[in-house]
Amino acid sequence: MRAMNRTAAPLLSLLLVLGAGNLTPARALVRLGDALPAHPWASSANDDEREIVVLYSHDCGDLGELWSALLRSGLPIRAVNAEDVASPAPAGLSVWHGPDATAFARALAVSAYPTVLLVRGERVLNAWEGTFSGKL
């Protein structure tokens, strides 16, 4: 049997949480395979490296359980606080906010916040949109 790397189990758990209906079903308008719009962070040196992009706004409610699940994944996280009202993210995460962050979310055609994108090589691999119930 093949051994899993240290981030495989938390990532699998995160994907199961996101796919199990805790976020609304995958009705994202974000197109899988699309390139990310312009953003301020440096591209990964390794195109095979996966990362998470979280788009959220001030009116998402308590995202504590979502942030916890995302942090446990072990993947790099890009936090994008859209829609003009600052809202915190967990300590240690740099948050992009302001008009350019909102334009980024709108260019992706996000229909609901929070939206979680699994990205590799600047391309969207998977997307989940909607509210998080807090159940893991």
XYZ file of C-alpha atoms in Angstrom:
136
model
C 0.000 0.000 0.000
C 1.308 3.444 -0.891
C 2.106 5.819 1.995
C 0.312 9.175 2.082
C 2.235 12.391 2.487
C 1.595 14.499 5.582
C -0.878 16.870 3.887
C -2.908 14.235 2.039
C -5.248 13.340 4.891
C -6.061 16.942 5.889
C -6.539 17.869 2.231
C -8.793 14.881 1.680
C -10.780 15.875 4.767
C -11.102 19.432 3.477
C -12.294 18.254 0.081
C -14.814 15.931 1.705
C -16.079 18.773 3.915
C -16.463 21.084 0.936
C -18.035 18.415 -1.253
C -20.362 16.986 1.385
C -22.849 19.816 1.196
C -21.440 22.062 3.884
C -21.017 24.622 1.158
C -23.847 24.773 -1.304
C -23.447 22.248 -4.113
C -21.013 23.081 -6.872
C -23.101 25.669 -8.663
C -20.130 27.921 -9.140
C -20.065 30.143 -12.157
C -16.296 29.997 -11.917
C -15.183 27.883 -14.858
C -12.875 25.018 -14.065
C -9.626 25.288 -15.965
C -9.865 29.067 -16.246
C -6.787 31.107 -15.411
C -6.960 33.391 -12.404
C -7.433 37.083 -13.192
C -4.644 39.517 -12.305
C -3.727 39.393 -8.620
C -0.997 40.819 -6.369
C 0.663 37.621 -5.171
C 3.629 35.968 -6.810
C 2.936 32.915 -8.911
C 4.128 29.618 -7.527
C 7.575 28.621 -8.745
C 6.211 25.094 -9.107
C 3.238 24.779 -11.477
C 2.317 21.481 -9.797
C 1.820 23.138 -6.404
C -1.803 23.418 -5.367
C -3.090 26.357 -3.372
C -6.399 27.592 -2.050
C -7.947 30.941 -2.873
C -10.736 32.006 -0.505
C -13.013 34.827 -1.626
C -15.199 36.178 1.157
C -16.973 39.309 2.313
C -17.977 40.925 5.582
C -21.477 39.435 5.477
C -20.442 35.755 5.356
C -21.041 35.262 9.055
C -18.773 33.113 11.200
C -16.219 31.399 8.982
C -14.229 29.934 11.873
C -14.875 26.298 10.960
C -14.149 26.928 7.289
C -10.876 28.702 8.095
C -9.915 25.816 10.422
C -10.563 23.213 7.716
C -8.617 25.230 5.161
C -5.654 25.739 7.487
C -5.557 22.011 8.276
C -5.192 21.251 4.547
C -1.558 22.328 4.674
C -1.903 24.149 1.355
C -0.949 27.801 0.832
C -4.021 30.023 1.287
C -4.751 33.285 -0.526
C -7.458 35.296 1.265
C -9.452 37.757 -0.860
C -11.788 40.051 1.103
C -14.143 41.491 -1.532
C -16.988 44.014 -1.500
C -15.451 47.066 0.188
C -15.886 46.262 3.912
C -12.833 44.885 5.695
C -13.286 41.548 7.438
C -10.550 39.636 9.265
C -8.952 36.336 8.374
C -6.989 34.068 10.715
C -3.705 35.368 12.102
C -0.820 34.758 9.764
C -2.840 35.084 6.554
C -2.313 38.116 4.417
C -5.636 39.477 3.172
C -6.094 41.229 -0.152
C -8.934 43.740 0.029
C -10.166 46.856 -1.704
C -11.512 47.610 -5.178
C -8.961 45.398 -6.941
C -9.908 42.406 -4.752
C -13.584 42.982 -5.564
C -12.758 43.249 -9.281
C -10.841 39.939 -9.009
C -13.890 38.193 -7.495
C -16.207 39.673 -10.103
C -13.880 38.710 -12.960
C -14.155 35.118 -11.727
C -17.972 35.463 -11.858
C -18.346 34.474 -8.199
C -22.047 34.153 -7.393
C -21.807 33.759 -3.592
C -19.389 34.257 -0.738
C -17.513 32.446 0.580
C -16.045 30.850 -2.514
C -13.178 28.408 -2.168
C -11.009 27.692 -5.185
C -8.494 24.898 -5.469
C -5.846 26.214 -7.857
C -2.783 24.740 -9.532
C -0.489 26.632 -11.864
C -2.783 29.694 -11.894
C -5.710 27.559 -13.110
C -8.890 26.682 -11.209
C -9.086 22.946 -10.477
C -12.268 23.041 -8.398
C -14.638 25.595 -6.897
C -17.234 25.659 -4.118
C -19.580 28.577 -3.435
C -22.025 29.377 -0.694
C -22.483 29.439 3.035
C -20.681 27.136 5.421
C -22.792 25.360 8.033
C -19.938 24.733 10.465
C -20.383 20.952 10.438
C -17.265 18.927 9.749
